[in-house]
XYZ file of C-alpha atoms in Angstrom:
718
model
C 217.784 9.699 214.255
C 215.775 7.380 211.980
C 213.067 9.807 211.807
C 215.081 12.746 211.039
C 216.582 10.603 208.258
C 212.825 9.867 206.971
C 211.899 13.678 207.113
C 215.138 15.088 205.304
C 216.311 12.501 203.099
C 214.029 12.046 200.598
C 216.190 9.759 198.449
C 216.749 7.277 201.399
C 212.949 6.664 202.509
C 212.143 3.925 200.052
C 215.217 1.982 201.189
C 214.352 2.782 204.755
C 210.672 1.610 204.573
C 211.529 -1.463 202.905
C 214.129 -2.257 205.578
C 211.703 -1.683 208.299
C 208.901 -3.715 206.682
C 211.423 -6.492 206.180
C 211.794 -6.799 209.878
C 208.308 -7.392 210.987
C 207.580 -9.753 207.694
C 210.770 -11.742 208.100
C 209.586 -12.400 211.746
C 206.379 -12.745 211.078
C 206.976 -15.492 208.790
C 209.081 -17.253 211.247
C 206.398 -17.402 213.840
C 203.825 -18.759 211.138
C 206.470 -21.833 210.317
C 204.578 -25.062 211.311
C 206.377 -28.199 212.436
C 210.024 -26.560 211.959
C 210.863 -25.791 215.503
C 214.507 -27.372 215.049
C 215.110 -26.439 211.489
C 217.179 -23.351 211.764
C 217.952 -23.114 208.075
C 214.173 -22.460 207.608
C 214.205 -20.402 210.388
C 216.984 -18.363 208.962
C 219.073 -19.127 211.825
C 216.497 -17.294 214.346
C 214.506 -19.333 216.418
C 210.506 -18.708 217.185
C 211.415 -17.847 220.513
C 213.565 -14.806 218.993
C 211.320 -14.076 216.562
C 208.578 -13.475 219.143
C 210.873 -10.974 221.088
C 211.850 -9.129 218.141
C 207.922 -8.780 217.357
C 207.421 -7.678 220.833
C 210.441 -5.310 220.591
C 209.372 -3.808 217.389
C 205.644 -3.347 218.754
C 206.994 -1.544 221.752
C 208.091 1.652 219.477
C 205.450 0.627 216.535
C 203.304 3.796 217.851
C 205.881 6.375 217.473
C 207.072 4.903 214.156
C 203.839 5.064 213.025
C 203.182 8.583 213.903
C 206.388 9.430 211.976
C 205.270 7.543 208.793
C 201.719 9.094 208.673
C 203.434 12.527 208.456
C 205.945 11.539 205.662
C 202.713 9.754 203.861
C 201.019 12.886 204.061
C 203.893 14.716 202.656
C 204.497 12.528 199.722
C 202.844 12.868 196.125
C 200.517 9.916 195.639
C 202.262 8.216 193.012
C 205.396 7.586 195.452
C 203.196 6.566 198.486
C 202.986 2.765 197.725
C 206.232 1.622 200.014
C 205.290 3.941 202.578
C 201.845 2.395 202.728
C 202.889 -0.924 202.889
C 205.097 -0.496 205.854
C 202.529 1.335 207.705
C 200.303 -1.732 206.847
C 203.225 -3.972 208.436
C 203.505 -1.967 211.751
C 199.953 -1.517 212.175
C 199.499 -5.493 212.188
C 201.901 -5.292 215.376
C 200.361 -2.199 217.348
C 199.037 -3.029 220.457
C 195.079 -2.677 220.434
C 195.014 0.361 223.061
C 197.440 2.623 220.858
C 195.852 1.165 217.550
C 192.539 2.674 219.078
C 194.261 6.196 219.982
C 195.768 6.152 216.291
C 192.214 5.531 214.761
C 190.598 8.068 216.802
C 193.201 10.849 215.887
C 193.150 9.974 212.141
C 189.325 10.095 212.210
C 188.819 13.512 214.015
C 191.495 14.958 211.517
C 189.237 13.042 208.570
C 186.294 14.987 210.009
C 187.739 18.456 210.093
C 189.643 18.128 206.695
C 186.044 17.175 205.225
C 184.767 20.591 206.865
C 187.200 22.346 205.529
C 186.989 20.951 202.089
C 183.243 21.681 202.026
C 183.807 25.230 202.694
C 185.737 25.734 199.519
C 184.055 27.125 196.387
C 183.889 25.210 193.123
C 186.676 27.462 191.599
C 189.351 26.601 194.251
C 188.198 22.740 193.744
C 189.030 22.954 190.134
C 192.002 25.094 190.232
C 193.206 22.184 192.687
C 192.289 19.436 190.498
C 194.141 20.713 187.252
C 196.990 21.613 189.175
C 200.151 19.303 188.243
C 202.356 17.642 190.816
C 200.237 19.085 193.706
C 199.359 17.393 197.035
C 196.166 16.107 197.439
C 193.493 17.126 199.880
C 194.116 16.066 203.303
C 190.851 14.094 203.117
C 192.112 11.849 200.825
C 195.162 11.155 202.697
C 193.291 10.557 205.770
C 190.735 8.167 204.167
C 193.674 6.023 202.979
C 194.961 5.825 206.438
C 191.392 4.848 207.516
C 191.125 2.291 205.026
C 194.833 0.813 205.833
C 193.804 0.660 209.781
C 190.095 -0.691 209.321
C 191.063 -4.509 209.042
C 193.227 -4.409 212.538
C 190.346 -2.705 214.355
C 188.182 -4.510 216.969
C 184.328 -4.745 216.000
C 183.412 -2.215 218.390
C 185.057 0.446 215.750
C 183.210 -1.092 212.759
C 180.234 1.472 213.686
C 182.504 4.568 213.516
C 183.916 3.150 210.113
C 180.290 2.680 208.889
C 179.278 6.097 209.391
C 182.393 7.318 207.847
C 181.316 5.291 204.912
C 177.673 6.518 204.530
C 179.060 10.363 204.769
C 181.255 10.104 201.987
C 179.425 7.825 199.480
C 176.841 10.473 198.993
C 179.496 13.076 198.321
C 179.034 13.409 194.559
C 181.246 16.775 194.525
C 184.839 14.591 194.801
C 184.383 11.409 192.732
C 188.044 10.737 194.078
C 186.971 10.412 197.839
C 183.773 8.878 196.822
C 186.010 6.169 194.998
C 188.013 5.633 198.202
C 184.838 5.277 200.645
C 183.779 2.406 198.282
C 187.088 0.817 198.640
C 186.269 0.229 202.374
C 183.428 -2.531 202.351
C 186.193 -4.725 200.080
C 189.106 -3.971 202.752
C 186.696 -5.057 205.644
C 186.246 -8.577 203.907
C 189.962 -9.372 204.213
C 189.656 -10.194 207.777
C 187.367 -12.395 209.879
C 185.756 -9.538 211.984
C 184.954 -7.406 208.950
C 183.280 -10.692 207.564
C 181.460 -10.999 210.712
C 180.364 -7.312 210.385
C 179.061 -7.409 206.558
C 177.025 -10.336 207.926
C 175.467 -8.465 210.346
C 175.168 -4.962 208.930
C 174.173 -6.532 205.267
C 170.494 -5.010 205.226
C 172.419 -1.497 206.534
C 174.712 -1.688 203.438
C 172.124 -2.589 200.834
C 169.820 0.408 201.525
C 173.055 2.455 201.369
C 173.933 1.233 198.429
C 170.520 1.395 196.983
C 170.266 5.099 198.090
C 173.417 6.188 196.674
C 172.755 4.638 193.392
C 171.976 8.035 191.507
C 174.965 9.966 193.098
C 177.833 7.238 191.872
C 180.472 8.990 190.059
C 182.085 7.231 186.664
C 185.526 6.828 188.561
C 183.745 5.126 191.288
C 181.909 2.642 189.375
C 184.546 -0.062 189.565
C 184.791 0.359 193.356
C 180.972 0.226 193.486
C 180.783 -2.944 191.771
C 183.117 -4.572 194.082
C 181.570 -3.349 196.811
C 178.198 -4.755 195.397
C 179.834 -8.441 194.858
C 180.980 -8.330 198.737
C 177.281 -7.761 199.652
C 176.015 -10.106 197.592
C 178.735 -12.919 198.510
C 177.322 -12.308 202.449
C 173.430 -12.021 201.384
C 171.163 -13.964 203.314
C 168.397 -15.961 201.462
C 165.600 -13.988 202.924
C 166.899 -10.580 201.142
C 167.309 -11.675 197.731
C 165.226 -9.029 196.537
C 168.426 -7.056 196.615
C 169.289 -8.897 193.291
C 166.525 -7.330 191.096
C 166.773 -4.154 192.826
C 170.295 -3.792 191.643
C 170.264 -5.261 188.424
C 169.690 -3.062 185.951
C 172.588 -0.975 187.234
C 174.842 -4.201 186.924
C 173.443 -4.782 183.426
C 174.385 -1.076 182.095
C 177.910 -1.355 183.631
C 178.154 -4.392 181.049
C 178.534 -1.784 178.177
C 181.238 0.297 180.408
C 184.108 1.545 178.317
C 186.341 0.928 181.275
C 187.638 -2.772 180.903
C 188.268 -3.428 184.613
C 184.591 -2.297 185.506
C 183.131 -4.208 182.756
C 185.013 -7.282 183.958
C 183.735 -6.424 187.655
C 179.889 -6.071 186.140
C 180.446 -9.392 184.398
C 181.578 -11.011 188.095
C 178.570 -9.766 189.570
C 176.303 -11.117 187.085
C 177.961 -14.481 187.561
C 177.680 -14.204 191.440
C 174.063 -13.124 191.158
C 173.215 -16.357 189.227
C 175.341 -18.530 191.498
C 173.106 -16.693 194.661
C 169.930 -17.675 192.698
C 170.870 -20.891 192.036
C 171.369 -21.639 195.708
C 167.561 -21.241 196.090
C 165.451 -19.179 198.212
C 162.594 -16.522 197.825
C 162.722 -13.217 196.106
C 160.089 -10.852 197.552
C 159.210 -8.731 194.676
C 156.871 -6.391 196.838
C 160.248 -4.929 198.346
C 161.792 -4.149 194.988
C 161.150 -0.701 194.400
C 160.226 -0.502 190.765
C 157.769 -3.512 191.462
C 153.895 -3.007 192.629
C 153.201 -3.480 196.321
C 151.005 -6.634 195.542
C 153.414 -8.314 193.496
C 153.714 -12.234 194.841
C 157.026 -13.855 196.002
C 159.009 -15.766 193.559
C 161.037 -18.889 194.228
C 165.050 -18.055 193.383
C 165.947 -20.151 190.454
C 168.356 -19.831 187.605
C 165.335 -19.807 185.408
C 164.166 -16.932 187.120
C 167.077 -14.977 187.117
C 167.350 -15.369 183.338
C 163.548 -13.727 183.115
C 164.710 -11.221 185.274
C 167.893 -10.170 182.897
C 165.702 -10.454 179.689
C 163.655 -7.996 181.053
C 165.966 -5.483 179.679
C 165.330 -6.649 176.196
C 161.980 -4.391 176.514
C 164.009 -1.220 176.980
C 163.292 2.125 175.675
C 166.832 2.779 174.590
C 169.536 0.988 171.956
C 171.938 1.168 174.869
C 169.876 -0.771 177.270
C 168.935 -3.239 174.904
C 172.608 -3.980 173.709
C 173.600 -4.302 177.535
C 170.706 -6.785 178.298
C 171.994 -9.095 175.153
C 175.672 -8.717 176.371
C 174.324 -9.821 179.939
C 172.730 -12.451 178.371
C 175.454 -13.942 176.304
C 177.904 -13.731 179.873
C 175.555 -15.887 181.938
C 174.176 -17.961 179.202
C 177.959 -19.112 178.715
C 178.174 -19.588 182.501
C 174.962 -21.521 182.928
C 174.731 -23.313 179.789
C 174.872 -26.681 181.138
C 172.409 -25.973 184.095
C 169.931 -24.187 182.067
C 166.885 -26.248 180.487
C 166.710 -26.598 176.796
C 163.500 -25.239 176.240
C 164.784 -22.028 177.918
C 167.769 -21.844 175.743
C 165.493 -22.504 172.614
C 163.529 -19.789 173.632
C 166.307 -17.330 174.039
C 168.030 -18.054 170.939
C 164.595 -17.638 168.912
C 164.198 -14.300 170.707
C 167.468 -12.776 170.055
C 167.488 -14.088 166.423
C 164.845 -11.316 165.763
C 167.061 -8.842 166.974
C 169.371 -9.469 163.843
C 167.031 -7.909 162.130
C 167.084 -4.581 163.897
C 168.457 -1.716 161.908
C 170.604 -0.591 165.014
C 174.282 -1.355 164.870
C 174.752 -1.456 168.604
C 172.188 -4.096 169.206
C 173.401 -5.834 166.338
C 176.983 -5.992 167.248
C 175.773 -7.413 170.628
C 173.832 -10.000 169.114
C 176.629 -11.076 166.952
C 178.818 -11.693 170.040
C 175.697 -13.842 171.459
C 174.927 -15.829 168.278
C 179.115 -16.949 168.142
C 178.635 -17.873 171.496
C 175.640 -19.902 170.840
C 177.347 -21.881 167.777
C 180.248 -22.499 170.126
C 178.835 -23.710 173.349
C 175.203 -24.913 172.935
C 174.078 -28.237 172.049
C 173.993 -29.208 168.067
C 170.444 -30.727 168.031
C 169.343 -27.222 169.770
C 171.054 -25.295 167.119
C 170.073 -27.245 163.985
C 166.648 -26.230 163.505
C 167.754 -22.524 164.348
C 169.997 -22.369 161.653
C 166.829 -21.835 158.691
C 166.541 -18.472 160.183
C 169.680 -17.571 161.617
C 171.832 -17.851 158.447
C 169.857 -15.643 156.347
C 169.691 -12.691 159.039
C 173.588 -12.992 159.328
C 174.128 -12.784 155.736
C 172.311 -9.314 155.536
C 175.161 -8.036 157.839
C 177.887 -9.749 155.670
C 177.822 -6.608 153.391
C 178.383 -4.081 156.291
C 181.781 -2.862 156.369
C 181.493 -0.524 159.273
C 182.391 -1.843 162.941
C 183.968 -5.061 161.710
C 180.471 -6.641 160.626
C 181.531 -8.412 157.811
C 184.811 -10.177 159.265
C 182.687 -10.944 162.406
C 179.846 -12.757 160.173
C 182.183 -14.318 158.174
C 183.951 -16.013 161.195
C 180.727 -16.930 162.555
C 179.914 -18.871 159.003
C 183.368 -20.467 159.519
C 182.663 -21.610 163.086
C 179.125 -22.944 161.713
C 180.978 -24.709 158.883
C 183.333 -26.219 161.305
C 180.582 -27.576 163.547
C 177.627 -28.293 161.437
C 179.176 -29.150 158.120
C 179.318 -27.003 154.709
C 176.059 -28.716 153.271
C 174.179 -27.676 156.110
C 175.264 -23.917 155.978
C 174.855 -23.677 152.199
C 171.606 -24.956 152.325
C 170.135 -22.342 154.400
C 172.269 -19.702 153.031
C 170.719 -17.382 150.200
C 171.628 -17.687 146.612
C 173.169 -14.283 146.571
C 175.356 -14.955 149.312
C 176.884 -18.165 148.544
C 180.215 -16.479 147.126
C 181.134 -16.403 150.787
C 180.620 -20.302 151.495
C 182.567 -20.956 148.232
C 185.270 -18.591 149.381
C 185.293 -20.552 152.905
C 185.192 -23.999 151.357
C 188.055 -23.344 148.625
C 190.324 -21.901 151.352
C 189.524 -24.939 153.354
C 190.518 -27.328 150.674
C 193.685 -25.248 149.686
C 194.931 -25.266 153.246
C 194.149 -29.140 153.347
C 195.874 -29.792 150.253
C 198.913 -27.874 151.756
C 198.687 -29.425 154.895
C 199.086 -32.712 152.740
C 201.735 -31.806 150.791
C 203.751 -30.367 153.471
C 203.924 -27.059 152.045
C 203.803 -23.734 153.703
C 200.376 -22.026 153.564
C 199.479 -19.044 151.139
C 199.955 -16.081 153.796
C 203.936 -17.233 153.959
C 204.718 -18.629 157.414
C 208.243 -19.179 158.201
C 209.522 -22.806 159.144
C 209.733 -21.678 162.901
C 205.763 -20.769 162.985
C 205.107 -23.914 160.814
C 207.026 -26.147 163.468
C 204.973 -24.365 166.131
C 201.507 -24.838 164.720
C 202.531 -28.698 164.105
C 203.533 -29.405 167.551
C 201.377 -31.771 169.560
C 198.520 -31.228 171.926
C 200.533 -32.835 174.655
C 202.930 -29.864 174.537
C 202.740 -26.609 177.016
C 199.296 -24.898 176.471
C 199.257 -21.607 174.643
C 198.897 -18.430 176.825
C 195.796 -16.905 176.081
C 195.638 -13.122 175.607
C 192.114 -13.369 177.215
C 191.841 -12.820 181.216
C 188.786 -15.366 181.106
C 187.143 -17.869 179.144
C 184.191 -15.886 178.347
C 186.529 -13.295 176.808
C 188.560 -15.853 174.717
C 185.065 -17.520 173.154
C 183.240 -13.942 172.587
C 186.472 -11.758 171.295
C 188.577 -14.546 170.150
C 189.377 -15.508 166.519
C 191.302 -18.284 166.006
C 191.242 -21.922 166.572
C 191.644 -21.930 170.369
C 188.233 -20.398 170.781
C 186.697 -23.717 170.667
C 189.218 -25.880 172.905
C 187.343 -24.955 176.020
C 183.542 -26.029 174.912
C 184.317 -28.407 172.009
C 185.375 -31.649 171.742
C 185.771 -31.808 167.976
C 189.115 -33.318 166.683
C 188.694 -32.617 163.166
C 192.053 -32.381 160.870
C 191.074 -29.086 159.343
C 190.337 -27.608 163.078
C 192.905 -24.920 162.521
C 191.727 -23.540 159.221
C 189.738 -20.574 160.642
C 193.236 -19.155 162.163
C 194.343 -18.346 158.352
C 192.176 -15.086 158.602
C 193.804 -13.540 161.219
C 197.476 -14.819 160.968
C 198.372 -12.545 158.079
C 197.669 -9.616 160.521
C 199.376 -11.149 163.271
C 202.592 -11.789 161.207
C 202.749 -8.488 159.936
C 202.397 -6.990 163.820
C 205.295 -9.399 164.528
C 207.154 -8.094 161.474
C 206.492 -4.490 162.460
C 208.026 -5.269 165.527
C 211.269 -6.022 164.258
C 213.776 -3.401 163.923
C 217.137 -3.100 162.006
C 220.321 -0.956 163.146
C 222.742 0.009 159.933
C 226.090 0.888 160.989
C 229.388 1.693 159.422
C 232.276 -1.031 160.428
C 234.656 1.634 161.449
C 232.608 2.654 164.814
C 229.398 1.537 166.230
C 225.995 3.669 165.973
C 225.669 6.244 168.563
C 221.893 5.656 169.623
C 222.142 8.850 171.607
C 223.235 10.958 168.696
C 220.919 13.152 166.451
C 221.422 10.807 163.550
C 220.496 7.740 165.111
C 216.965 7.627 163.849
C 218.097 7.623 160.157
C 220.005 4.402 160.821
C 217.278 2.702 162.498
C 214.960 0.968 159.824
C 211.760 -1.303 160.206
C 213.113 -3.587 156.892
C 216.089 -5.666 156.787
C 218.860 -3.460 155.083
C 220.528 -4.729 152.275
C 224.436 -5.378 152.074
C 226.383 -2.203 150.952
C 228.358 -2.818 148.047
C 232.001 -2.742 148.839
C 232.860 -0.364 146.480
C 236.463 1.122 146.956
C 237.679 4.052 145.294
C 241.724 4.040 144.759
C 242.511 7.382 145.946
C 246.490 7.158 145.186
C 247.980 5.851 142.384
C 251.724 5.367 141.284
C 253.014 6.771 138.008
C 256.543 6.974 136.888
C 258.681 9.904 135.904
C 256.782 10.203 132.267
C 253.513 10.463 133.888
C 252.494 6.651 132.999
C 250.566 4.795 135.871
C 252.546 1.983 137.269
C 250.693 -1.392 138.075
C 251.347 -4.448 139.915
C 253.397 -4.569 143.075
C 256.726 -2.647 142.987
C 259.408 -3.119 146.026
C 261.306 -0.124 144.960
C 258.757 2.814 145.426
C 260.944 5.558 146.305
C 260.906 7.205 142.722
C 256.927 6.512 142.614
C 255.045 9.817 142.493
C 251.404 9.443 144.375
C 248.513 10.804 142.208
C 245.438 12.038 144.108
C 241.811 13.266 143.348
C 240.268 16.294 145.025
C 237.214 16.784 146.047
C 235.880 17.606 142.741
C 237.205 14.743 141.014
C 240.137 15.881 139.340
C 243.753 14.512 139.992
C 246.448 16.484 141.920
C 249.988 15.189 141.679
C 252.123 14.632 144.751
C 255.728 13.810 144.899
C 257.896 12.873 147.766
C 260.217 15.359 149.237
C 263.130 13.961 148.028
C 262.144 13.897 144.304
C 259.882 17.406 144.291
C 262.474 19.237 142.769
C 262.696 17.594 139.229
C 259.368 16.633 138.774
C 258.112 19.973 137.439
C 257.572 18.580 133.741
C 255.547 15.649 135.092
C 253.566 17.869 136.969
C 252.845 20.330 134.158
C 251.966 16.922 132.198
C 249.884 15.488 134.664
C 247.935 19.187 135.582
C 247.335 19.285 131.626
C 245.716 16.066 131.823
C 243.592 15.892 134.585
C 244.092 19.106 136.349
C 241.141 21.823 137.055
C 242.207 23.516 133.273
C 241.975 20.217 131.460
C 240.027 20.008 128.436
C 236.524 18.367 129.148
C 233.400 17.140 126.930
C 230.514 19.172 127.749
C 226.839 18.751 126.212
C 226.666 17.303 122.799
C 230.211 16.470 122.983
C 231.476 19.766 122.802
C 234.829 20.861 124.321
C 235.172 22.705 127.452
C 237.844 24.865 128.373
C 237.934 25.961 131.999
C 239.457 29.522 131.781
C 237.623 30.822 134.357
C 239.321 33.847 136.445
C 240.103 33.056 139.939
C 242.731 34.489 142.410
C 245.533 33.297 140.249
C 244.403 35.579 137.433
C 242.871 32.844 135.294
C 239.973 33.982 132.546
C 236.806 33.091 131.913
C 235.773 29.093 130.770
C 234.973 28.765 126.848
C 233.134 25.793 125.107
C 234.064 25.137 121.556
C 232.796 22.696 119.121
C 235.833 21.589 117.476
C 239.071 22.558 115.803
C 237.232 24.023 112.852
C 235.232 26.278 114.656
C 238.349 27.596 116.603
C 240.098 27.995 113.419
C 236.983 30.028 111.926
C 237.100 32.162 114.887
C 240.831 32.749 114.389
C 240.457 33.754 111.052
C 237.739 36.318 111.616
C 239.723 37.750 114.420
C 242.707 38.096 111.774
C 240.266 40.172 109.309
C 239.332 42.591 111.957
C 243.127 43.183 112.957
C 244.028 44.465 109.398
C 241.490 47.533 109.846
C 238.426 45.802 108.513
C 235.436 44.712 110.852
C 235.300 40.931 110.878
C 232.691 39.441 108.743
C 229.915 39.105 111.155
C 231.883 39.614 114.147
C 232.216 37.179 116.761
C 228.429 37.140 117.438
C 227.124 34.943 120.241
C 225.678 31.332 119.630
C 222.079 30.734 120.721
C 222.651 26.889 120.574
C 222.783 24.511 123.529
C 226.256 25.163 125.358
C 226.750 28.714 124.037
C 226.071 31.715 125.381
C 223.524 33.259 123.356
C 222.242 35.431 126.035
C 225.442 37.431 127.063
C 225.477 41.250 126.428
C 227.072 42.535 123.360
C 230.167 43.687 124.918
C 231.007 39.946 126.037
C 229.593 38.030 122.789
C 233.116 37.516 121.425
C 235.304 34.689 122.447
C 239.224 34.538 122.752
C 240.961 32.035 121.278
C 242.443 28.519 122.443
C 245.342 29.730 124.899
C 245.100 33.525 124.188
C 245.533 35.843 127.283
C 243.810 39.061 128.173
C 245.475 42.302 127.495
C 244.857 45.890 128.276
C 244.254 46.856 124.666
C 241.973 44.576 123.434
C 241.430 40.761 122.877
C 244.350 38.662 121.417
C 243.753 35.728 119.866
C 246.403 33.104 119.114
C 246.680 31.079 115.663
C 247.227 27.693 115.646
C 250.870 28.603 113.938
C 251.824 30.935 117.050
C 250.944 34.363 115.511
C 248.936 36.998 117.326
C 246.290 39.602 115.995
C 245.412 42.476 117.976
C 242.313 44.476 117.229
């Protein structure tokens, strides 16, 4: 029944696999307890004897359950396989050795057949399968995952088969993902004691395998290849130290990898090689592939290791030179206390010359090297080098690309903090002393502000000020870098020197001012504000939600309330103040155009016709309004109710003129000048001749022509 649920109920697979894994892990945890035979609470109310019985019972059907889990694993997409693989790993740990070997044999045979099938595919089919979305990976990838999982539980007799599988797949450059999985097999074996013994016994075989497959290593598998190299170096015997110079160039190149994890793995291998060389031994240069056969053997020392890495400075490409400088920077910081001072002085003087290079890639690596030297190397060693180092640095203080100017300024600030401003200003060129002056003034300004207790010029708030004034005994600040070297090489605040410097200057934090502005801007940009009404909350799923979200603090909206209702008496006058007897009051509203519309209660509606007329005349749609330049505007536009067009007049005198002109036209003579259209602002000078004449104030339209009423109430028809 459990197998059917795993096959059919896809949504229950995760819970079932975690429950099955919990059965094994909980009982194994009880068996691993020491000195707690009588503590039933610590044992989850299960004794060790019962836990052993439970494990034995689970091991009885582990083989059948593993078969089901293997099938389910092969039918699941790669990004949903994690919990299944953990469950498989748990039951492999309790499977009897006989069943385990049978399972391993079946998986390896299916892997071999799948490799043959994948080799028969054409390149077009592989590309089509590669770019397909939500498609199952090849079966060879699935079986290789299972082989890697089983490997740490196998006896030593089966390791020969494992190494044969790895040697066949590592050289397959047509499938980078499968090659990547093959490299993972070596670090996986190092997790078990039999695997560690096998790595020691077969170290020479693995060395030749990795050296021969260097040209076919793909970019996605580079990180796992470096991890495999580190495991081989860890178990490298002192008689086979020639493997280090043989593989060193590849590791140095990987120090410039774009992938951060691959770059970190390369740094770890460089440090591991230095530690191995520091332990002593003999390096047989005649066994190195790029060395002549009669090359003499040299003792394995740290100085010899620095010499090997420094050989890359004579590379033919800027990329190789830059990678060698980066590698030297890493091992210099790691072994700075073990390297003799003459070697350090030669190294600093040699790298100082590369500051005069015209290649930005090389200079960018040299700037990192100089920063590490200024921070970590002894002061007596660095003071004689400042005479040439500072002028060469100032040359790149005018370069704005790749942040060269900011990097140089930060290095100069470090020099001032450690060696003093007088020493730095002494060797600085005259035309570049503006930078020193700027740093000095900034330092003095910050010191004065600190003594006065004022906030700094970047405007940090009280919370940040209190945080910077906390004593050193408080909780240590969490660094954003993964290692101490990354913090020194790439960091830019005062915490960089805490690991390598013992200076306790009161102005130790002035360098942080250069970067605090951008940090605060990032924190301020991360704050968001939501603007919502008081009536209802904002619907974040609505279409208008984004318009109410802002990165700046919104201002408080002014509480402007518009009274839409007013109380008036029967004469139309507004009633102000509170009135208990509001039955006879009339409510005056505003429509959507701003005009007042009168409403009365149902009881008084019959006797309020006169009041309604007055209110309409004062504030209705047809009320007189002031237009442009103070002209009176009458809204007589025709609508559904039969009203006429709107008319603009200047004042009463103009209305009288038009009335008199219409009167003369009604007596039989043409009006003097007629109703000529006015071309001024507010008139209708562009209208046709038929529409150029205007009606008088309050005159209606008739069929026989236009009727104009005079102010005395007489009508004239023309």
